[in-house]
Amino acid sequence: MAELHVIGQLVGASGFTDCPNVFCKWNIEHGKDWERMEGLTQGQTQVDYPSDTEAAIWQHPIDVHFATKAAHGWPKLVLEVWHMDAYGRADLSGYGCCSIPTTAGMHTVNIATWRPVGTLRQQFSAFFLGGYPQLKHKTLVGDARERYRLTTVATGEVEVQLGIIHKDFEKFGIAM
């Protein structure tokens, strides 16, 4: 089987102006032809409390090794960025998704994040009480075919650095 090794880190986040005290829950989704050999496919960073002008810094490691029979279902990195308010409550700041780069080497990827707008009532509630609307089905984050139906607002950006190593892709007839 062909192998893919992903080594990198969630560097940090910027542009979350509503509440910059953010952390990130991450997950690597993949198709049925892919098998995780080693490493974690999900995790969570720590909360960073940056000063007003700085970006949040996480430096959270990602190290996962996959084996595959086909390129179909290529892995995607799915993110949920949350913030901590002044009372220690966690609330959604945004969702984001990107495909793991297909070419070998080092890559820096900036993932734009967004959150659902919700109804007018939900917007008033979020403004006065906190608690932005959240997706009922998180599978929409990684599925661009269904996500276009949502009304969203841009919230910030997450920087990810990934090192990609391929092994035996050509040997098993997987063209990259």
Tab-separated table of C-alpha atoms in Angstrom:
chain	number	residue	atom	x	y	z
A	1	MET	CA	0.000	0.000	0.000
A	2	ALA	CA	1.078	3.564	-0.651
A	3	GLU	CA	1.877	5.621	2.425
A	4	LEU	CA	1.391	9.270	3.394
A	5	HIS	CA	3.081	10.803	6.417
A	6	VAL	CA	1.883	14.217	7.640
A	7	ILE	CA	4.145	16.013	10.113
A	8	GLY	CA	3.484	19.583	11.147
A	9	GLN	CA	1.796	21.950	13.518
A	10	LEU	CA	-1.138	24.249	14.074
A	11	VAL	CA	0.917	27.430	14.372
A	12	GLY	CA	-1.754	29.854	15.550
A	13	ALA	CA	-4.675	32.088	14.660
A	14	SER	CA	-5.299	35.718	13.780
A	15	GLY	CA	-8.235	37.951	12.954
A	16	PHE	CA	-10.540	36.766	15.748
A	17	THR	CA	-11.409	40.281	16.873
A	18	ASP	CA	-14.575	39.488	18.891
A	19	CYS	CA	-12.602	37.498	21.433
A	20	PRO	CA	-8.927	36.721	20.747
A	21	ASN	CA	-8.599	34.107	23.544
A	22	VAL	CA	-8.900	31.122	21.218
A	23	PHE	CA	-8.217	27.401	21.060
A	24	CYS	CA	-8.716	24.902	18.265
A	25	LYS	CA	-10.267	21.440	18.025
A	26	TRP	CA	-8.947	19.624	14.955
A	27	ASN	CA	-9.737	16.421	13.110
A	28	ILE	CA	-8.319	14.733	10.013
A	29	GLU	CA	-11.096	13.158	7.946
A	30	HIS	CA	-10.332	10.632	5.209
A	31	GLY	CA	-12.083	8.289	2.798
A	32	LYS	CA	-12.749	4.580	3.202
A	33	ASP	CA	-9.671	3.616	1.139
A	34	TRP	CA	-7.402	5.211	3.747
A	35	GLU	CA	-6.163	3.586	6.945
A	36	ARG	CA	-4.430	5.326	9.854
A	37	MET	CA	-1.209	3.487	10.654
A	38	GLU	CA	0.121	5.658	13.497
A	39	GLY	CA	-0.528	8.983	15.167
A	40	LEU	CA	-3.591	10.913	16.233
A	41	THR	CA	-6.238	12.101	13.792
A	42	GLN	CA	-7.851	14.517	16.251
A	43	GLY	CA	-6.853	16.792	19.092
A	44	GLN	CA	-7.182	20.156	20.796
A	45	THR	CA	-4.772	23.008	21.375
A	46	GLN	CA	-4.367	25.038	24.533
A	47	VAL	CA	-6.077	28.415	24.978
A	48	ASP	CA	-3.806	31.339	24.170
A	49	TYR	CA	-4.437	34.755	25.700
A	50	PRO	CA	-2.569	37.148	23.377
A	51	SER	CA	-2.305	40.894	23.895
A	52	ASP	CA	-4.563	43.083	21.756
A	53	THR	CA	-2.302	43.326	18.707
A	54	GLU	CA	-0.843	39.819	18.660
A	55	ALA	CA	-1.992	36.621	17.024
A	56	ALA	CA	-2.760	33.559	19.139
A	57	ILE	CA	0.150	31.093	19.163
A	58	TRP	CA	-0.479	27.359	19.638
A	59	GLN	CA	2.462	25.461	18.090
A	60	HIS	CA	0.371	22.275	18.461
A	61	PRO	CA	1.969	19.219	16.792
A	62	ILE	CA	0.353	17.028	14.126
A	63	ASP	CA	2.005	13.712	13.264
A	64	VAL	CA	-0.019	11.030	11.497
A	65	HIS	CA	0.845	8.185	9.121
A	66	PHE	CA	-1.677	6.801	6.582
A	67	ALA	CA	-1.726	3.888	4.149
A	68	THR	CA	-3.980	3.847	1.102
A	69	LYS	CA	-5.025	1.895	-1.962
A	70	ALA	CA	-6.294	4.933	-3.904
A	71	ALA	CA	-6.115	8.724	-3.899
A	72	HIS	CA	-9.921	8.946	-3.600
A	73	GLY	CA	-10.940	10.325	-0.207
A	74	TRP	CA	-7.678	12.278	0.268
A	75	PRO	CA	-7.379	13.443	3.907
A	76	LYS	CA	-8.744	16.839	4.999
A	77	LEU	CA	-7.916	18.873	8.066
A	78	VAL	CA	-11.149	20.097	9.693
A	79	LEU	CA	-10.987	22.817	12.354
A	80	GLU	CA	-13.281	24.260	14.991
A	81	VAL	CA	-11.937	27.426	16.601
A	82	TRP	CA	-13.430	28.306	19.991
A	83	HIS	CA	-12.880	31.261	22.298
A	84	MET	CA	-13.016	31.705	26.055
A	85	ASP	CA	-15.007	34.680	27.285
A	86	ALA	CA	-14.353	36.709	30.447
A	87	TYR	CA	-16.380	34.196	32.498
A	88	GLY	CA	-14.451	31.127	31.283
A	89	ARG	CA	-17.216	29.931	28.952
A	90	ALA	CA	-16.209	28.363	25.633
A	91	ASP	CA	-18.074	29.569	22.546
A	92	LEU	CA	-17.661	28.856	18.843
A	93	SER	CA	-15.578	31.328	16.848
A	94	GLY	CA	-15.485	29.509	13.522
A	95	TYR	CA	-15.094	26.421	11.368
A	96	GLY	CA	-12.470	25.799	8.707
A	97	CYS	CA	-11.262	23.051	6.405
A	98	CYS	CA	-8.461	22.341	3.943
A	99	SER	CA	-7.229	19.324	2.027
A	100	ILE	CA	-3.875	17.980	3.139
A	101	PRO	CA	-1.402	19.103	0.415
A	102	THR	CA	-0.892	16.450	-2.272
A	103	THR	CA	2.718	17.309	-3.102
A	104	ALA	CA	5.650	16.205	-0.968
A	105	GLY	CA	7.570	18.883	0.948
A	106	MET	CA	6.897	21.655	3.438
A	107	HIS	CA	3.705	23.703	3.110
A	108	THR	CA	2.291	26.684	4.978
A	109	VAL	CA	-1.497	26.779	4.699
A	110	ASN	CA	-3.709	29.629	5.900
A	111	ILE	CA	-7.217	28.331	6.557
A	112	ALA	CA	-10.026	30.884	6.482
A	113	THR	CA	-12.663	30.280	9.145
A	114	TRP	CA	-16.363	31.068	9.191
A	115	ARG	CA	-19.407	30.564	11.365
A	116	PRO	CA	-23.137	30.366	10.601
A	117	VAL	CA	-25.011	33.664	10.842
A	118	GLY	CA	-28.283	32.217	12.109
A	119	THR	CA	-31.679	33.863	12.308
A	120	LEU	CA	-32.211	37.454	13.445
A	121	ARG	CA	-33.322	36.150	16.849
A	122	GLN	CA	-30.134	34.035	17.160
A	123	GLN	CA	-28.032	37.078	16.214
A	124	PHE	CA	-29.630	39.209	18.952
A	125	SER	CA	-29.212	36.398	21.443
A	126	ALA	CA	-25.522	35.970	20.530
A	127	PHE	CA	-24.915	39.721	20.849
A	128	PHE	CA	-26.502	40.107	24.286
A	129	LEU	CA	-26.010	36.650	25.850
A	130	GLY	CA	-23.222	35.015	23.848
A	131	GLY	CA	-23.529	31.657	22.155
A	132	TYR	CA	-23.182	31.906	18.392
A	133	PRO	CA	-25.180	29.433	16.275
A	134	GLN	CA	-23.443	26.093	15.667
A	135	LEU	CA	-23.840	23.414	13.028
A	136	LYS	CA	-25.989	20.425	13.989
A	137	HIS	CA	-24.107	18.243	11.509
A	138	LYS	CA	-20.352	18.897	11.617
A	139	THR	CA	-19.889	16.890	8.394
A	140	LEU	CA	-20.921	20.061	6.518
A	141	VAL	CA	-17.578	21.680	7.386
A	142	GLY	CA	-15.609	19.310	5.144
A	143	ASP	CA	-18.281	18.889	2.449
A	144	ALA	CA	-18.140	21.824	0.016
A	145	ARG	CA	-21.049	20.409	-2.012
A	146	GLU	CA	-23.460	21.010	0.879
A	147	ARG	CA	-21.815	23.972	2.592
A	148	TYR	CA	-22.785	26.459	-0.138
A	149	ARG	CA	-26.355	26.524	1.232
A	150	LEU	CA	-25.261	28.113	4.519
A	151	THR	CA	-25.264	31.829	5.272
A	152	THR	CA	-21.968	32.514	7.008
A	153	VAL	CA	-19.657	35.275	8.159
A	154	ALA	CA	-15.837	35.215	8.003
A	155	THR	CA	-14.230	35.131	11.440
A	156	GLY	CA	-10.450	34.727	11.223
A	157	GLU	CA	-7.593	32.640	9.915
A	158	VAL	CA	-5.576	29.668	11.195
A	159	GLU	CA	-1.989	29.077	10.071
A	160	VAL	CA	-0.878	25.464	9.635
A	161	GLN	CA	2.576	24.181	8.662
A	162	LEU	CA	2.649	20.673	7.192
A	163	GLY	CA	5.462	18.462	5.992
A	164	ILE	CA	4.249	15.811	3.527
A	165	ILE	CA	6.119	12.568	2.802
A	166	HIS	CA	4.980	10.089	0.130
A	167	LYS	CA	6.092	6.474	-0.074
A	168	ASP	CA	5.348	3.976	-2.880
A	169	PHE	CA	2.652	6.073	-4.590
A	170	GLU	CA	4.027	5.339	-8.066
A	171	LYS	CA	4.674	1.691	-7.196
A	172	PHE	CA	0.973	1.187	-6.456
A	173	GLY	CA	-0.224	3.201	-9.463
A	174	ILE	CA	-1.333	6.331	-7.613
A	175	ALA	CA	-0.341	9.312	-9.740
A	176	MET	CA	0.379	12.546	-7.920
